XYZ file of C-alpha atoms in Angstrom:
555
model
C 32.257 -33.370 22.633
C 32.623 -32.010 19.416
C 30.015 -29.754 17.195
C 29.415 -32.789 15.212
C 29.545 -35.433 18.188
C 26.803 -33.124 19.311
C 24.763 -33.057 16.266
C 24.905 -36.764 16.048
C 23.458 -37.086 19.604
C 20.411 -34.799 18.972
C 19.793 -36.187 15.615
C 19.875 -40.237 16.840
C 17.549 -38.691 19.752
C 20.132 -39.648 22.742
C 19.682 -36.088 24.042
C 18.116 -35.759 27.512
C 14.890 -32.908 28.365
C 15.107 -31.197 31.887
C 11.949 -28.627 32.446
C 11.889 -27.099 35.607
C 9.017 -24.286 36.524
C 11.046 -21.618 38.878
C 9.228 -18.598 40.748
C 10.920 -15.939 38.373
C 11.963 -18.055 35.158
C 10.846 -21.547 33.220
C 14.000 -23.117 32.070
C 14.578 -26.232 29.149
C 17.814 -27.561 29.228
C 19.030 -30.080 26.686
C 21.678 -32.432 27.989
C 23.951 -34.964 26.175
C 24.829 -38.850 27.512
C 28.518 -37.397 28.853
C 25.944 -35.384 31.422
C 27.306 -31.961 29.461
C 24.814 -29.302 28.374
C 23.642 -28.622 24.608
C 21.304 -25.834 24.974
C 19.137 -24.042 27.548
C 16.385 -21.936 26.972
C 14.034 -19.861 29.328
C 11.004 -17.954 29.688
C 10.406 -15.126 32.412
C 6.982 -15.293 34.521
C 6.081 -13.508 37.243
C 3.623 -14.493 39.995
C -0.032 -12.592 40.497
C -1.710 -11.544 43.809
C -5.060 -11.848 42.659
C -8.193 -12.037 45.224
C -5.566 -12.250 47.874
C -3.652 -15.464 46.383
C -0.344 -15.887 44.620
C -1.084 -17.682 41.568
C -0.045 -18.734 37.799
C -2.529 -18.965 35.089
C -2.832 -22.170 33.194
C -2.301 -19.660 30.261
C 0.718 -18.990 32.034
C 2.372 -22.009 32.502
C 1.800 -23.845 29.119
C 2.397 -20.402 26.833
C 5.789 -20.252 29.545
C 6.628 -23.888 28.747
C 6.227 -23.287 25.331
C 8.345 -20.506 24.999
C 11.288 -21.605 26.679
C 11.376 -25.306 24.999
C 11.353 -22.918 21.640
C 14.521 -20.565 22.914
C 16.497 -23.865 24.033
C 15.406 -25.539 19.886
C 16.783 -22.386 18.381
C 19.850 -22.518 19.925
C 20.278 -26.063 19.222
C 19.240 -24.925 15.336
C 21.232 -21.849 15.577
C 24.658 -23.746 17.208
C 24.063 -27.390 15.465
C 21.971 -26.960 12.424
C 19.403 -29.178 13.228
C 16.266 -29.839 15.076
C 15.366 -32.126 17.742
C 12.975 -34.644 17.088
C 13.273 -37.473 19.554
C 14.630 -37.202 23.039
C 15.830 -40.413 25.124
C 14.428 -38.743 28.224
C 12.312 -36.140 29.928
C 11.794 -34.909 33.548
C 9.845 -31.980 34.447
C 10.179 -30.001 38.587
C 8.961 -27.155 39.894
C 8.383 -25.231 42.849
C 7.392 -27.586 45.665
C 4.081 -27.496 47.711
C 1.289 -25.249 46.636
C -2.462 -26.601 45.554
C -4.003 -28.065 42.206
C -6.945 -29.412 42.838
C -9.415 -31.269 39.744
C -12.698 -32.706 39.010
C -13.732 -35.867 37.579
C -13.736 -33.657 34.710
C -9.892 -32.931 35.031
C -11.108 -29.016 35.478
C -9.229 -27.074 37.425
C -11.158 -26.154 40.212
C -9.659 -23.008 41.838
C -6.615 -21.081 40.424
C -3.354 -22.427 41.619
C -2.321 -21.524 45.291
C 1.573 -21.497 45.171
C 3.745 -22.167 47.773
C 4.298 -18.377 48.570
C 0.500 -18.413 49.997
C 0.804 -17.987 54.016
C -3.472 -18.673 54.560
C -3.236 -21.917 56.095
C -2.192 -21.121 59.614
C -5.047 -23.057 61.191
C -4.796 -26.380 59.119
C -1.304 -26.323 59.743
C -1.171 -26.464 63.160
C -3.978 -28.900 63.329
C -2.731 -31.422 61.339
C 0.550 -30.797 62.913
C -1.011 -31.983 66.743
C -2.963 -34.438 65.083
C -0.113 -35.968 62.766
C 2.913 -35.602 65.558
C 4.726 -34.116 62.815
C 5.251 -30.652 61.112
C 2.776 -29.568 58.379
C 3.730 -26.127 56.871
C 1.667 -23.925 55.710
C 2.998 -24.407 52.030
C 1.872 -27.955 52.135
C -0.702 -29.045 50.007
C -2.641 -31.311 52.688
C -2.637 -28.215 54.791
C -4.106 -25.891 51.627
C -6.543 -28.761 51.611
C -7.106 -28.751 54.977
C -7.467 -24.889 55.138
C -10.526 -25.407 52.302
C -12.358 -27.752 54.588
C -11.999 -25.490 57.700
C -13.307 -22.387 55.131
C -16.316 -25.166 53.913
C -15.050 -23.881 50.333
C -17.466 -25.335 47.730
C -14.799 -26.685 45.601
C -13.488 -29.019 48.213
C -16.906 -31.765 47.173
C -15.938 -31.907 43.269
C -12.081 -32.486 44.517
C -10.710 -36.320 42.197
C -7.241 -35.249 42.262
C -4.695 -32.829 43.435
C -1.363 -32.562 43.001
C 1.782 -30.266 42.533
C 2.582 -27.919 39.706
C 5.566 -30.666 38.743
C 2.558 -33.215 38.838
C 0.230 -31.507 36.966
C 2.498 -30.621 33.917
C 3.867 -34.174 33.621
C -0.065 -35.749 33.876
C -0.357 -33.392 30.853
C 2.191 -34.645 28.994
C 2.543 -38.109 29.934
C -0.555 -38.783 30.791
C 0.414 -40.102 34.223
C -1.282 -39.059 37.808
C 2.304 -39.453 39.477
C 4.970 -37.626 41.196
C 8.735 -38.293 42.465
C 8.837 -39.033 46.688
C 10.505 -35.736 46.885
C 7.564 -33.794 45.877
C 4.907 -35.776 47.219
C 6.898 -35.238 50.755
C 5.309 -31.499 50.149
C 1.870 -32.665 49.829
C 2.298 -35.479 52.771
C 4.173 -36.970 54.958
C 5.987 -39.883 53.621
C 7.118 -43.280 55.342
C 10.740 -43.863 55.053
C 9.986 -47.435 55.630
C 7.795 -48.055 52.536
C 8.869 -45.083 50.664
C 5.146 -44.315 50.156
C 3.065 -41.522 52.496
C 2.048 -42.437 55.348
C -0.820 -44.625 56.052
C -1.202 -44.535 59.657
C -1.815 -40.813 58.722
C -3.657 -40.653 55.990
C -6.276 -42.806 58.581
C -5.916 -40.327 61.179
C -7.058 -37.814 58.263
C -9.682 -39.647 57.007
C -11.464 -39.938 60.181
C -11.586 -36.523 60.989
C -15.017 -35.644 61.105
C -14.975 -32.348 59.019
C -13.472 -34.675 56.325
C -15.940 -37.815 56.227
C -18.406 -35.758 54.527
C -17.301 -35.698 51.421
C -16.835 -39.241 48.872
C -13.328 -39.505 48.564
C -10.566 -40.322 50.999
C -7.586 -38.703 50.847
C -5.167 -41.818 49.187
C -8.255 -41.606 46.330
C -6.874 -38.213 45.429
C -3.277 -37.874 45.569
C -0.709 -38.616 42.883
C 1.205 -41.795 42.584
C 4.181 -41.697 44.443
C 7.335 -42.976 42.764
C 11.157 -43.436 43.517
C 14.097 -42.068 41.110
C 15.048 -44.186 38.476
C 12.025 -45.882 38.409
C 9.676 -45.387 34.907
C 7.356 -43.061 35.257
C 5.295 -42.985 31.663
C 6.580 -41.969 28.690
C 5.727 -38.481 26.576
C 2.978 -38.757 24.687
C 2.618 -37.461 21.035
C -0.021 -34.998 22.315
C 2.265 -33.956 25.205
C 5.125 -33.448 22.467
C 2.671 -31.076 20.680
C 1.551 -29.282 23.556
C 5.518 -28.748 24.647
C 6.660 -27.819 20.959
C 3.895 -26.559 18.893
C 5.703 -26.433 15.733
C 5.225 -30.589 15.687
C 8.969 -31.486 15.208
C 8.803 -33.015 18.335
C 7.586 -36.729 18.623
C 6.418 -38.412 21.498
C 7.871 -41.824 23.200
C 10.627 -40.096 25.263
C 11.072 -42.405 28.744
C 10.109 -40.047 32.026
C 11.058 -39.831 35.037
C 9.067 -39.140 37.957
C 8.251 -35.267 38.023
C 10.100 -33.352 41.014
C 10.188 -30.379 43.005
C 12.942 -27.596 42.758
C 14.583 -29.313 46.265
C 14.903 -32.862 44.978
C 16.797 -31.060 41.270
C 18.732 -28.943 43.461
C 19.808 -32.019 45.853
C 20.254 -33.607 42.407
C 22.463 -30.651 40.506
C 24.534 -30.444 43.483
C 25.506 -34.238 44.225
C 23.927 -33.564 47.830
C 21.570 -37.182 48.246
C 23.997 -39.203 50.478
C 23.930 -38.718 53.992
C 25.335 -35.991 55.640
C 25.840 -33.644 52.744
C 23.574 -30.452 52.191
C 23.370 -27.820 49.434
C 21.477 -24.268 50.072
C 19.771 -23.082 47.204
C 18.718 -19.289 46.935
C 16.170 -17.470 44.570
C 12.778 -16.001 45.196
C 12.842 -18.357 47.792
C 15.734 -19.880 49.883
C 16.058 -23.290 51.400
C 19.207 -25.141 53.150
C 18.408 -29.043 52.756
C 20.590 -31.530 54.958
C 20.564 -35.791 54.446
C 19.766 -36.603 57.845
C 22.191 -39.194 59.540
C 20.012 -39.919 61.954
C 16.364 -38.583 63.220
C 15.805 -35.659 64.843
C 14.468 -35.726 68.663
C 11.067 -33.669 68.136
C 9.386 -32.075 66.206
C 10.271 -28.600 64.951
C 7.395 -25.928 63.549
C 10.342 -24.426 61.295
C 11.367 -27.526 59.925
C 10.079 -29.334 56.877
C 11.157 -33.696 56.957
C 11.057 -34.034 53.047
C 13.047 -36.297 51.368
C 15.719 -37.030 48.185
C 14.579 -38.050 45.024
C 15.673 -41.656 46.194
C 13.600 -41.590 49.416
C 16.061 -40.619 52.386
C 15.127 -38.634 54.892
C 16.031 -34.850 54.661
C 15.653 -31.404 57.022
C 14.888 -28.708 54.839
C 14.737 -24.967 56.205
C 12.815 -23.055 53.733
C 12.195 -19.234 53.754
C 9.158 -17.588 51.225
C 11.614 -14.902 50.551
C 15.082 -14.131 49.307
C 16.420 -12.488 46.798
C 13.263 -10.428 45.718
C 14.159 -7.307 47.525
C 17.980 -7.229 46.144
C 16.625 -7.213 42.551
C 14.543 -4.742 43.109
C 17.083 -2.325 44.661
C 18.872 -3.472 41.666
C 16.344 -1.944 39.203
C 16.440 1.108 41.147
C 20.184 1.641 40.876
C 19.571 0.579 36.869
C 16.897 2.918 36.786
C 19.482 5.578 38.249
C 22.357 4.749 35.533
C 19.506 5.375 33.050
C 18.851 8.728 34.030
C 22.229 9.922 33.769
C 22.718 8.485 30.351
C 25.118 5.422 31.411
C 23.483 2.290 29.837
C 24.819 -0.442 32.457
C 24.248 -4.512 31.525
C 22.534 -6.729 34.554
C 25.572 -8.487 35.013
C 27.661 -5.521 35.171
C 25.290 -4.047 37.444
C 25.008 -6.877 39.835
C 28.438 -7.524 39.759
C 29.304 -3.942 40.978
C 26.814 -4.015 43.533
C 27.761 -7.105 45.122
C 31.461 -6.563 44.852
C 31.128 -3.242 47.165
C 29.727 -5.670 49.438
C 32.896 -7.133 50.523
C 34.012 -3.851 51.393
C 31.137 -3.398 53.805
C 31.206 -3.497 57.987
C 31.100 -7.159 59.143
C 28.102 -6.430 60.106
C 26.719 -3.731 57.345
C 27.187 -1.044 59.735
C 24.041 -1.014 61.695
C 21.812 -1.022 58.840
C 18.635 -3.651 58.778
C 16.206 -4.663 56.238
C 13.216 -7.563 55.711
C 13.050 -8.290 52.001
C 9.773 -9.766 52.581
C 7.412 -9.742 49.544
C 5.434 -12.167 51.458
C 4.785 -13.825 54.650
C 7.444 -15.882 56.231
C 6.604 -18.598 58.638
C 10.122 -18.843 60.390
C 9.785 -15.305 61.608
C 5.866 -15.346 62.019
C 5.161 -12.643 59.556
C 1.929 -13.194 57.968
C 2.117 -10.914 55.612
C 4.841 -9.150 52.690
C 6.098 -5.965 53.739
C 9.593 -5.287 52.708
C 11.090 -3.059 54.825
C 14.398 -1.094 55.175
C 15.644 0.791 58.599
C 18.963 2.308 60.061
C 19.109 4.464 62.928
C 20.574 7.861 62.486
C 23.810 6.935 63.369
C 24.207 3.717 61.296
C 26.826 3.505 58.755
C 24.704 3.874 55.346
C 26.599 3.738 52.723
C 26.882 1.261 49.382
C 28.959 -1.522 50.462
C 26.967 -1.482 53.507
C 23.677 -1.609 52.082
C 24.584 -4.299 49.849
C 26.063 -6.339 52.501
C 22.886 -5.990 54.915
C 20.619 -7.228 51.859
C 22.144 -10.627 51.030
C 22.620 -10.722 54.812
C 19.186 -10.197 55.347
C 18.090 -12.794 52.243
C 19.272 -15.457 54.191
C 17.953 -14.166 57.536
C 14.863 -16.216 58.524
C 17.071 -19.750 56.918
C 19.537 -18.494 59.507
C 16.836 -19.186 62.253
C 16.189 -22.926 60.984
C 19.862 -23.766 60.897
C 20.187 -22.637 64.632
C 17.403 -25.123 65.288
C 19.413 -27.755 63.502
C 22.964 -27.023 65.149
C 21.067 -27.682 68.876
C 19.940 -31.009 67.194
C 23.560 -32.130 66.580
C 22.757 -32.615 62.723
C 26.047 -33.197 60.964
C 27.531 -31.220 57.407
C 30.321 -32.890 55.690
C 29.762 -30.726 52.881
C 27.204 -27.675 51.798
C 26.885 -27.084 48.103
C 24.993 -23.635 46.797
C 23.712 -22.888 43.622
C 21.618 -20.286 42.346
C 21.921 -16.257 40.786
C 22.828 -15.206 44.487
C 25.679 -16.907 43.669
C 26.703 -15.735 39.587
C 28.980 -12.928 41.262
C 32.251 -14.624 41.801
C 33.213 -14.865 45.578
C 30.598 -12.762 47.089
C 27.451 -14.684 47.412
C 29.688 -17.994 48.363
C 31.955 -16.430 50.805
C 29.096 -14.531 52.673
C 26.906 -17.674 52.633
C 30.260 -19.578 54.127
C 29.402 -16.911 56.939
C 25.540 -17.858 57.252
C 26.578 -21.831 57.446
C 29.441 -21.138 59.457
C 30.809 -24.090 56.934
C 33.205 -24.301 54.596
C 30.875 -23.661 50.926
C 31.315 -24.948 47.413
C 30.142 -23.764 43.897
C 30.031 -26.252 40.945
C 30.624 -24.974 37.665
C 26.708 -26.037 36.578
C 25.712 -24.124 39.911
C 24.039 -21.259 36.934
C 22.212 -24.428 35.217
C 21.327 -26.152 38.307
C 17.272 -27.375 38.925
C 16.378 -28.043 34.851
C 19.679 -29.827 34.643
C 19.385 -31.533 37.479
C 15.925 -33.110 36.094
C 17.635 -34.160 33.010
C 19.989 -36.116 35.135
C 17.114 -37.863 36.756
C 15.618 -38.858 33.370
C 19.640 -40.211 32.736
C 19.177 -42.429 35.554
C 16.279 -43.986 34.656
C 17.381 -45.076 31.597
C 21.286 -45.093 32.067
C 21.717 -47.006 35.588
C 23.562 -50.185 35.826
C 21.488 -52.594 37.757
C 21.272 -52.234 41.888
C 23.208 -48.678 41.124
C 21.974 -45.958 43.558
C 21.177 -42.855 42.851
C 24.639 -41.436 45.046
C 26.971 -43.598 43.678
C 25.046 -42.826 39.918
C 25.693 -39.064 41.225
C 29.246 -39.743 42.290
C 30.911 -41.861 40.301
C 29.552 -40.482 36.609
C 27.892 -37.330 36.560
C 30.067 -35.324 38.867
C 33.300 -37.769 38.498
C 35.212 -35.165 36.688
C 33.394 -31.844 38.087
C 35.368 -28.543 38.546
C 34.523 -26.939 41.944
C 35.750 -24.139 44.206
C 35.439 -24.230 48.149
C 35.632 -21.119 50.289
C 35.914 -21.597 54.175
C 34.297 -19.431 56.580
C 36.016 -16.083 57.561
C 35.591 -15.660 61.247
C 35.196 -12.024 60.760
C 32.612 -12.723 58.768
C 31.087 -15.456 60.907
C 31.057 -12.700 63.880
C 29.759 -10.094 62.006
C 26.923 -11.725 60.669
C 25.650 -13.220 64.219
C 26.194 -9.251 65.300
C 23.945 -8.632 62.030
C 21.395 -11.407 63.322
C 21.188 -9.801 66.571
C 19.709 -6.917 65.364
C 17.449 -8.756 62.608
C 15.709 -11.146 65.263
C 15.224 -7.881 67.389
C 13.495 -6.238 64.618
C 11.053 -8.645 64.025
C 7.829 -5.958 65.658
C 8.785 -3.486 63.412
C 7.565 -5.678 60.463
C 4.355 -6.824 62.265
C 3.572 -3.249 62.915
C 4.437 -2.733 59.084
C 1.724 -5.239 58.545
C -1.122 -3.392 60.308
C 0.118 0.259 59.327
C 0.373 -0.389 56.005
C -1.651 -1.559 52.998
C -2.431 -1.566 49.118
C -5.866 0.258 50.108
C -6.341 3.604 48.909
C -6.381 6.065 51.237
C -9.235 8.205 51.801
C -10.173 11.037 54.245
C -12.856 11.259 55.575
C -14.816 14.512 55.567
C -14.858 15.204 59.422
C -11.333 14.578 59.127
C -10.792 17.015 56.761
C -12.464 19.512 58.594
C -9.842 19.196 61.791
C -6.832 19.660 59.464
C -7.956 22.185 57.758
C -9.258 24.095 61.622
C -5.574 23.131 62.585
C -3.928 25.062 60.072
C -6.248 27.723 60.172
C -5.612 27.545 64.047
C -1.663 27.941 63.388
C -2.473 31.285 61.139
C -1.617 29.255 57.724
């Protein structure tokens, strides 16, 4: 499309609005009826571990929102001269799972517990015996669960709870609902009805710690609806709340809000069955369209589902790529201090280049990049760790090798579980900054999947676009079309893509690398109890046997 083609499709309000609310970054993109992007804008956030509970403010999230819908309108101003003032569509997403619970009121009751949260270790394996079906921790049932069990005073003023996708699209649309995909993160759905499960949500209600409060559990949760179905439209209060400057008008169709698995699914062309797509960030997760059902029930296996309501196995890990960015500081930090000002993407692109001149298996060297618990490996707690014995290779290449080895360690674990259940890949599709580096990220991920890997050329854009495409199908689809063949046949008809087989050196050298990873699992558990934020302090008779030592050794 041309500069003017463009301009005409903001101005007549044809443009499509995908928000989606990542761990490290909120990102707008704008997106025009060919499916092509017009602008993106983004905010950085961070996370807070305050009275022992990830968490983002509500400050956080709407001055967040705000920002990064401003950065995409300037470009758009900047590139287009004009502003936006109607959009055909809007879909928000964010990270899935986590814990918003409201009053009758529509007060927040307790500050957000995100998915990275690993305190509801009890409820989760309850509701997992009870249910016949895995409950993670991340859940929301089992952070509601977990309340109950604690006899938290919040848990009698609960009217609603829902995801941080739900909650921003209630505020803006005025709508308690959420896409299946999400709501498969608060609980379990039905792949009959499409709907959660009622036989379980009976089971739930009659527990006994539960029937003491009013509600009942279906009372509280969100709506659930299917893509491509209506979900509200933006109000002209939600318009101001999302651009503050009032150019924006309300009426703008939605689409049901998601989490960051069903936009990646989506931004990948990964719904049908039998295709997957791994997406890596703060967190990591490999999703897979089941063919058919798996023969138990797995602990380290989530049973989501697409944004269209098929069944899907989803390994998730809390961590990923935390601990490679913050080596990544350090070496900036470095560059700094020697008077050599170095870009990010210069930076990372070094780093992760000397990686394919690493051992197969990075030499012996070992490291959790765990900023948090992870549930795969049984960690409870963050503790990111690095360790080589004396005679391990430690060099560069090696070091960055073992770290993006070692970010998709614990998914590594889930996958195994999924290759003894026969579960079939006819394609895997990544996206995410893991991946920005050409060739690295993909062909040492190709090693991890032991699968031939693709990148899509939107694989930088992906969740935020991904939404937009789901507020497309809502108001683009052609009667009885499905979401795959929507996917297939007009959004990705004409997509550029590379594919990068597995090396088997590569595939050897990483199960050599996992070897040694599974093996060091203690060392992070005695991290856990060796190690903490608390200050240390001395106590006085202490003191006094030091000091006798040294006095002892004539110092």
């Amino acid at each position: 499309m041309t500069n003017n083609d463009i301009k005409t499709v903001i101005n007549t309000g044809q443009a499509a609005l995908g928000i989606e609310f990542g761990s490290t970054h909120i990102k707008a993109v704008l997106v025009a009826p060919d499916f092509s992007t017009i602008a993106v804008g983004s905010h950085e956030w961070e996370n807070k571990l305050e009275n022992g509970v990830w968490t983002y403010s509500l400050e956080d999230i709407w001055s967040g929102v705000q920002d990064a819908y401003r950065d995409m309108a300037d470009q758009v101003n900047q590139n287009y001269a004009t502003v936006i003032r109607n959009l055909s569509s809007v879909g928000f997403a964010a990270m899935m799972h986590g814990y918003m619970a409201f009053n009758k009121g529509d007060n927040l009751l307790v500050p957000f517990r995100t998915w990275r949260n690993a305190m509801t270790a009890d409820a989760a394996k309850q509701l997992t015996t009870l249910f016949d079906f895995n409950i993670p921790q991340r859940w929301s049932i089992a952070h509601l669960f977990q309340a109950i069990l604690n006899q938290e005073a919040h848990v009698k003023d609960v009217a609603f709870m829902t995801t941080l996708a739900g909650y921003v699209h209630w505020q803006l649309t005025g709508e308690k609902v959420l896409g299946v995909g999400d709501a498969s993160g608060i609980f379990p759905i039905d792949s009959q009805t499409g709907d959660y499960d009622e036989a379980m949500i009976e089971k739930f209600n009659q527990l006994k710690a539960v029937q003491q409060y009013h509600w009942t559990l279906r009372d509280i949760l969100p709506t659930v609806k299917t893509a491509g179905e209506v979900a509200g439209r933006l109000t002209d209060e939600g318009a101001k709340l999302l651009d503050p400057s009032g150019l924006l008008t309300g009426g703008a169709i939605a689409a049901a809000p998601e989490g960051d698995a069903g936009t990646g699914m989506v931004s990948t062309n990964s719904v049908k069955q039998r295709t997957a797509n791994v997406s890596a960030g703060t967190s990591a997760f490999a999703m897979i369209v089941l063919g058919k059902a798996l023969s138990e029930v797995h602990e380290d296996i989530d049973m989501v589902t697409t944004p269209d309501g098929s069944a899907v196995a989803m390994v998730h890990a809390n961590n990923c790529t935390s601990e490679i960015n913050a080596w990544a500081r350090v070496f900036k930090q470095f560059s700094q201090a020697i008077g050599v000002d170095i870009s990010n993407n210069d930076l990372y692109g070094a780093l992760f280049q000397s990686a394919l001149d690493g051992r197969p298996d990075a030499g012996g060297l070992l490291s959790y990049g765990y900023h948090s618990g992870e549930n795969i490996t049984g960690v409870s707690e963050g503790r990111p760790l690095f360790v080589r014995t004396p005679n391990a290779e430690f060099n560069l290449p090696n070091l960055m090798r073992m770290h993006i080895f070692s970010a998709f360690g614990a998914v590594k674990i889930g996958l195994d579980i999924l290759k003894q259940e026969d579960v079939a890949m006819d394609s895997v599709v990544a996206q995410g900054d893991i991946f920005n580096t050409p060739v690295v990220g993909q062909k040492l991920l190709a090693a991890v999947m032991d699968a031939p890997v693709t990148l899509m050329t939107n694989a930088g854009e992906g969740g935020p676009w991904g939404m937009a495409v789901l507020g497309q199908y809502v108001t683009m689809r052609r009667e009885d079309e499905s979401l795959a063949d929507f996917l297939e046949k007009r959004v990705f008809a004409n997509q550029d893509s590379t594919t990068m087989a597995p090396d088997p050196v590569d595939v050897t050298g990483f199960e050599e690398f996992m070897v040694r990873y599974k093996a060091g699992i203690g060392i992070e558990q005695v991290a856990i109890t060796a190690l903490t934020d608390e200050p240390v302090v001395i106590k006085e008779e202490e003191r006094d046997i030091h000091v006798g030592e040294l006095e002892a050794a004539g110092v």
